[in-house]
XYZ file of C-alpha atoms in Angstrom:
467
model
C 81.503 81.515 21.560
C 80.079 78.025 21.952
C 77.361 78.000 24.561
C 76.310 74.719 26.285
C 73.083 73.899 28.307
C 75.245 72.285 30.878
C 78.956 71.956 31.771
C 80.078 69.438 34.298
C 83.811 70.214 35.865
C 85.327 66.982 37.224
C 84.430 63.189 36.217
C 84.349 61.535 39.593
C 80.682 61.649 41.017
C 80.068 64.532 38.558
C 80.390 62.110 35.737
C 77.269 60.126 36.923
C 75.047 62.990 36.171
C 74.870 63.023 32.390
C 72.739 60.152 31.164
C 70.201 59.456 28.487
C 67.869 61.899 30.274
C 70.165 64.647 29.072
C 69.903 63.451 25.203
C 68.467 66.651 24.089
C 70.875 68.795 25.943
C 74.074 70.222 24.659
C 76.816 69.289 27.179
C 80.414 69.745 27.963
C 82.427 67.605 30.410
C 85.900 68.899 31.581
C 88.632 66.599 33.363
C 92.095 67.842 34.180
C 93.314 64.269 35.288
C 91.969 60.864 35.204
C 88.487 59.880 34.355
C 86.775 58.449 37.484
C 88.041 60.996 40.189
C 89.772 60.403 43.492
C 87.598 57.512 44.621
C 88.336 55.281 41.757
C 91.814 56.167 40.991
C 93.660 57.223 44.306
C 91.085 56.808 47.236
C 88.208 54.415 48.173
C 88.512 51.566 45.812
C 92.224 50.789 45.383
C 92.978 51.617 49.167
C 90.294 48.962 50.247
C 91.687 46.644 47.803
C 95.180 46.878 49.202
C 93.572 46.737 52.889
C 91.908 43.529 51.963
C 95.314 41.916 50.825
C 96.725 43.477 53.901
C 93.931 41.678 56.050
C 94.793 38.404 54.389
C 98.571 38.995 54.967
C 97.988 39.632 58.664
C 96.272 36.745 59.220
C 98.973 34.363 60.231
C 100.175 36.731 62.766
C 96.935 35.982 64.917
C 96.223 32.492 63.972
C 97.757 30.807 66.599
C 95.308 32.159 69.126
C 92.854 29.666 67.406
C 95.142 26.634 67.611
C 96.076 27.147 63.863
C 99.917 27.689 62.980
C 100.488 29.544 59.821
C 103.269 31.592 58.254
C 103.431 34.401 55.809
C 105.974 33.203 53.333
C 106.223 36.438 51.485
C 104.569 39.452 49.976
C 104.728 39.743 46.133
C 104.304 43.645 46.248
C 104.121 44.017 42.538
C 101.555 41.129 42.152
C 99.271 42.820 44.618
C 99.644 46.334 43.102
C 99.184 45.152 39.300
C 95.977 42.979 40.372
C 94.397 46.090 41.818
C 95.350 48.653 39.162
C 94.933 46.001 36.472
C 91.180 46.128 37.273
C 91.121 49.674 37.941
C 92.927 51.536 35.155
C 90.724 49.799 32.587
C 87.726 51.139 34.235
C 89.060 54.617 33.968
C 90.093 54.289 30.407
C 86.705 52.833 29.867
C 84.936 55.742 31.305
C 86.810 58.154 29.167
C 86.408 56.033 25.936
C 82.534 56.122 26.530
C 82.440 59.757 26.956
C 84.670 60.398 24.071
C 83.419 58.044 21.329
C 80.206 56.102 22.439
C 77.236 57.059 20.083
C 75.024 57.782 23.181
C 77.319 60.749 23.968
C 76.848 62.352 20.805
C 75.480 65.315 22.431
C 78.624 65.584 24.979
C 81.867 67.283 24.082
C 84.859 66.391 26.230
C 87.483 68.614 27.278
C 90.838 67.174 28.489
C 92.439 70.026 30.467
C 92.010 72.498 33.274
C 89.103 74.703 33.275
C 88.945 78.107 34.960
C 86.378 80.687 34.987
C 87.092 84.019 32.899
C 83.960 85.569 33.008
C 80.320 85.208 34.117
C 79.462 81.626 33.287
C 82.520 81.543 30.868
C 84.969 78.835 31.102
C 88.520 78.781 29.527
C 90.026 75.229 29.413
C 93.917 74.719 29.020
C 93.786 71.454 26.896
C 96.407 68.745 27.297
C 97.444 69.214 23.872
C 98.472 72.776 24.138
C 95.413 74.287 22.844
C 92.829 76.696 24.612
C 88.961 76.482 24.491
C 86.609 79.222 25.732
C 82.831 78.529 25.995
C 80.006 79.377 28.110
C 76.977 77.658 29.519
C 73.651 78.297 31.113
C 74.381 75.591 33.886
C 77.496 74.270 35.310
C 78.249 71.634 37.708
C 81.396 72.020 39.830
C 82.437 68.601 40.767
C 86.357 69.117 40.912
C 87.055 67.328 44.339
C 90.065 67.799 46.428
C 93.629 66.990 46.745
C 96.094 66.130 49.412
C 97.488 69.119 51.465
C 101.296 69.389 51.038
C 102.517 71.061 54.428
C 105.243 73.944 54.239
C 107.936 71.391 55.752
C 111.330 72.639 55.081
C 113.152 70.331 52.515
C 109.990 68.285 51.750
C 109.790 69.208 48.068
C 113.493 69.038 47.568
C 113.687 65.317 49.412
C 110.682 64.001 47.635
C 107.551 62.456 49.328
C 104.443 60.483 48.478
C 100.791 61.368 49.059
C 97.847 58.937 48.822
C 97.785 59.613 44.950
C 101.345 58.011 44.414
C 101.993 55.650 47.167
C 100.142 52.835 45.881
C 102.089 52.820 42.562
C 105.618 52.058 44.278
C 107.713 49.591 42.374
C 108.953 47.861 45.524
C 108.152 47.679 49.068
C 110.567 49.904 51.381
C 111.974 48.734 54.438
C 110.967 51.451 56.434
C 108.361 54.012 55.920
C 107.327 57.128 57.764
C 103.732 58.304 57.757
C 103.009 62.231 58.723
C 99.472 62.370 59.864
C 97.023 61.049 62.239
C 93.893 60.512 60.413
C 92.267 57.825 58.275
C 94.501 57.869 55.399
C 97.402 57.504 57.877
C 95.733 54.776 59.824
C 94.698 52.721 56.737
C 98.058 52.815 54.939
C 99.960 52.118 58.243
C 98.001 48.825 58.407
C 98.595 48.002 54.742
C 102.365 48.364 55.043
C 102.843 46.972 58.367
C 100.991 43.895 57.487
C 103.445 43.510 54.372
C 106.273 43.632 56.511
C 107.305 47.228 56.430
C 108.497 48.918 59.521
C 106.120 51.629 60.198
C 106.434 54.939 62.060
C 103.418 57.368 62.438
C 104.392 60.862 63.172
C 101.605 62.894 64.693
C 101.437 66.583 65.989
C 98.221 65.418 67.905
C 98.295 63.539 71.411
C 96.233 60.767 69.971
C 95.206 59.301 66.422
C 92.041 59.760 64.895
C 91.019 62.525 66.998
C 87.645 63.320 65.234
C 86.238 60.136 66.312
C 84.260 59.612 69.611
C 86.753 59.796 72.480
C 86.596 56.240 73.561
C 87.377 55.182 70.162
C 90.058 57.444 69.293
C 91.623 56.278 72.631
C 91.367 52.569 72.009
C 92.695 52.864 68.524
C 95.655 54.955 69.614
C 96.309 52.311 72.270
C 96.200 49.521 69.520
C 98.163 51.287 67.045
C 101.079 51.801 69.511
C 101.173 48.067 70.052
C 101.654 47.641 66.188
C 103.633 50.495 65.011
C 106.131 53.083 66.167
C 103.810 55.904 66.749
C 105.213 59.283 67.888
C 102.536 61.477 69.410
C 103.013 65.217 70.000
C 105.779 65.311 67.318
C 106.055 68.064 64.620
C 107.922 67.453 61.767
C 110.214 70.345 61.355
C 112.653 69.303 58.446
C 113.079 66.405 56.099
C 116.465 65.683 54.153
C 117.607 63.110 51.628
C 120.958 61.488 53.028
C 123.749 60.436 50.749
C 122.735 56.744 50.867
C 119.297 57.644 49.592
C 117.509 57.229 52.793
C 115.500 60.217 54.332
C 116.128 61.725 57.654
C 112.982 63.102 59.369
C 113.625 65.875 62.086
C 110.812 66.575 64.841
C 110.223 68.377 67.718
C 108.066 67.454 70.816
C 107.255 68.750 74.129
C 110.588 67.141 75.685
C 112.986 68.230 73.003
C 114.074 66.791 69.471
C 113.846 63.667 67.848
C 115.076 61.978 64.539
C 114.012 59.081 62.241
C 115.684 57.666 59.139
C 113.394 56.045 56.655
C 113.454 54.833 53.081
C 109.981 56.408 52.083
C 107.781 59.170 53.279
C 104.030 59.564 53.100
C 102.505 62.896 53.736
C 98.834 62.187 54.999
C 97.679 65.584 56.827
C 94.434 66.089 55.336
C 92.917 67.208 51.797
C 92.025 70.645 50.528
C 89.217 71.414 48.059
C 90.234 72.143 44.311
C 88.002 75.523 44.192
C 91.116 77.460 43.914
C 91.992 76.122 40.516
C 88.698 77.460 39.013
C 88.978 81.389 39.653
C 85.600 81.312 40.936
C 85.676 85.174 41.424
C 85.326 85.623 37.869
C 81.681 84.114 37.706
C 80.913 85.444 41.289
C 80.796 81.821 43.167
C 81.296 82.290 46.726
C 83.560 79.963 48.895
C 83.998 79.862 52.592
C 87.114 80.436 54.824
C 88.176 76.787 54.026
C 87.838 77.163 50.392
C 84.763 75.099 49.953
C 82.228 76.158 47.620
C 79.126 77.533 49.331
C 75.820 75.860 48.380
C 72.324 75.770 49.583
C 70.220 72.755 50.324
C 69.552 72.191 46.767
C 73.347 72.129 45.889
C 73.293 75.288 44.190
C 75.744 78.187 44.829
C 74.856 81.680 45.181
C 75.059 82.078 41.420
C 71.590 80.814 39.772
C 72.263 77.723 37.591
C 75.884 76.800 39.099
C 75.757 73.826 41.226
C 78.613 71.968 43.127
C 78.828 68.677 44.726
C 81.264 66.471 46.615
C 84.681 67.292 48.350
C 84.876 70.722 46.710
C 81.801 71.934 48.690
C 81.346 69.328 51.652
C 83.503 68.614 54.638
C 82.662 64.916 54.643
C 85.050 64.016 51.708
C 83.214 60.616 51.393
C 82.040 59.087 48.095
C 78.680 58.005 49.278
C 77.990 61.820 50.151
C 79.248 63.127 46.730
C 77.001 60.371 44.905
C 73.964 61.553 47.027
C 74.523 65.074 46.136
C 74.976 64.220 42.646
C 71.688 62.506 42.423
C 70.296 65.643 43.883
C 71.845 67.734 41.500
C 70.677 65.634 38.531
C 66.990 65.731 39.727
C 67.322 69.706 40.225
C 68.651 70.290 36.740
C 66.021 68.193 35.184
C 63.266 69.491 37.469
C 64.089 73.127 37.968
C 60.402 73.706 39.440
C 60.306 70.712 41.596
C 63.833 70.651 43.419
C 64.777 68.316 46.028
C 67.105 68.913 49.025
C 70.267 67.186 50.125
C 69.943 65.132 53.366
C 72.909 65.218 55.583
C 71.489 64.392 58.745
C 72.945 60.911 59.224
C 76.289 60.697 57.436
C 78.413 57.521 58.202
C 82.180 56.950 57.752
C 84.549 54.232 58.065
C 88.136 53.790 58.499
C 89.460 50.469 57.044
C 92.326 50.319 59.598
C 93.178 47.321 62.027
C 91.076 47.450 63.808
C 88.064 48.832 61.625
C 86.030 51.886 62.771
C 82.683 53.126 61.623
C 80.692 55.981 62.991
C 77.319 57.750 62.488
C 75.723 60.670 64.078
C 77.119 62.636 67.152
C 80.204 61.601 69.261
C 79.461 61.797 73.236
C 81.816 64.782 73.305
C 79.617 66.499 70.789
C 76.378 65.539 72.446
C 77.897 67.156 75.787
C 79.012 70.308 73.915
C 75.320 70.734 72.575
C 73.832 70.274 75.950
C 71.720 67.253 74.382
C 70.231 65.040 77.227
C 71.496 61.384 76.217
C 71.892 58.002 77.564
C 74.778 55.762 76.422
C 76.002 52.177 76.390
C 78.720 50.050 75.294
C 78.799 46.363 74.333
C 82.096 44.600 73.892
C 82.796 42.089 71.148
C 84.493 39.777 73.769
C 80.968 39.422 75.431
C 79.050 38.216 72.347
C 79.182 34.616 71.203
C 80.773 35.531 67.616
C 83.360 37.834 69.484
C 84.266 34.505 71.580
C 85.000 32.830 68.100
C 87.098 35.624 67.043
C 88.752 35.863 70.142
C 88.383 39.929 70.048
C 89.464 41.470 73.350
C 89.579 45.100 72.130
C 86.530 45.816 70.135
C 83.241 47.365 71.146
C 80.236 49.441 70.079
C 78.957 52.445 71.731
C 75.339 53.649 71.227
C 74.069 57.145 72.225
C 70.092 57.707 72.354
C 68.022 60.898 73.214
C 67.204 60.311 76.716
C 63.565 61.616 76.345
C 62.688 60.091 73.000
C 64.943 57.028 72.550
C 65.966 58.136 69.120
C 69.391 57.016 68.340
C 71.631 60.043 68.026
C 75.158 58.466 67.499
C 76.858 55.044 67.207
C 80.649 54.294 67.187
C 82.159 50.801 66.563
C 85.800 49.777 66.492
C 86.393 46.067 65.707
C 85.895 43.449 62.982
C 83.810 44.411 60.077
C 82.522 47.680 61.757
C 81.457 49.356 58.605
C 78.971 46.379 58.027
C 77.952 45.851 61.652
C 76.995 49.451 62.004
C 74.628 49.439 58.834
C 71.309 48.669 60.670
C 71.808 51.689 63.117
C 72.241 53.927 60.069
C 68.954 52.493 58.781
C 67.196 53.121 62.038
C 68.364 56.677 62.390
C 67.420 57.480 58.895
C 63.788 56.159 59.233
C 63.334 57.277 62.838
C 63.149 53.959 64.525
C 63.884 54.410 68.174
C 66.187 52.202 70.076
C 63.896 50.193 72.141
C 61.636 49.156 68.991
C 64.845 48.632 67.109
C 66.107 46.138 69.736
C 62.692 44.295 70.489
C 60.773 44.940 67.363
C 62.850 42.359 65.120
C 64.719 38.912 65.063
C 68.547 39.125 65.489
C 70.340 36.254 64.022
C 72.202 34.298 66.736
C 75.225 33.983 67.002
C 76.088 36.700 64.557
C 78.196 39.795 64.800
C 74.893 42.298 64.685
C 74.371 40.984 68.307
C 76.864 43.284 69.206
C 74.349 46.151 68.346
C 71.453 44.305 69.706
C 72.919 43.997 73.127
C 74.368 47.593 73.097
C 70.657 48.889 72.467
C 69.403 46.587 75.135
C 71.853 48.099 77.651
C 70.560 51.626 76.921
C 68.434 52.774 80.254
C 65.395 53.506 78.281
C 61.539 53.085 78.837
C 59.729 50.702 76.770
C 57.450 53.764 76.029
C 60.267 55.936 74.738
């Protein structure tokens, strides 16, 4: 049996580990799907490219408030789609080609297939060509990511549906689409399709959209979404069926009775689950938690010495920047086993590229209250800063929370234009221990730019200069 120094399972962030520093290692890489992982092929990058096109398409709908009259003449869906995947697909193919044939990877063997453990540190791969490969390794990196959850709705599989993996490859825009789910995937695709002229209905079991966000953010986003789309809250989908004319009947229950909806396409966006169940981890003794995530320590190592894990298969954040950080930690620890470093998950930011955009880092106000942390909070509206006047934004705001005793920022939440960019200075301040008062007073803030939103929120915090 062939024995490798290192086997990496998954070519998302896991593929970034093996570089020239591993030139004297015997390495195997296993990939069951498409090189590049979810972010490149199905997630972060293509969705945000669609979102930008949607932002452009939505501009005429609001331009009149500035005294500019514009019209959207049409959306060439296939042109939008092909521009995006015309850039992404070659990158994925190039990544595969590089690993398979580039001389720099002479020490790397690529297995195109599904791997599963069949013994202690022994992997069996069912290759796409029908063959089977069995090998062992001293070290493994599990980076298999996650996949969309398919809920057990009667009739769903028979009717046919889309997930975030397939919805962007449609051949034509539907007239009507239902999105089952209330999270960030639902929010982003609702914006995309509505901006392109599709009638969008969001079916949510919860009482509001984006519930994990700070309460004020979730409430504001739900209010705005209800003005843009058909949002059916507290609705549970109980059955779907294909009608004779090809349309889809969605049957729902809500507290006051039943409801029905007829659409042309159905997007299921109720969450994601880790791909750990595909690996038969029991065979090698690797532990998973009650949600199927691989359990790791601060060094990203599992309970089995020499087996590491990173990304969606092990952490609940499901964010590319987190997976990349963990990959850097794993790479260092593989190369420096006597001088290992720990992952830093203290201040993990995230963003929702919806309309409006949302960004968040740290604790929500509800979490601070639940944990009994003494805090002060302040809210600054876009409408009350000069650039907000220019944009005529009347709904966006930033909320900042700080420790009442130390002045250290413990959370920040923004809803409004360019929220993921506006929040970045706060992430930096939290990461490097800069207190709110010093952050506000100890630097210049460009006037009249959008970061003044953060400056003014900081200045509103009831903190002492000594804090």
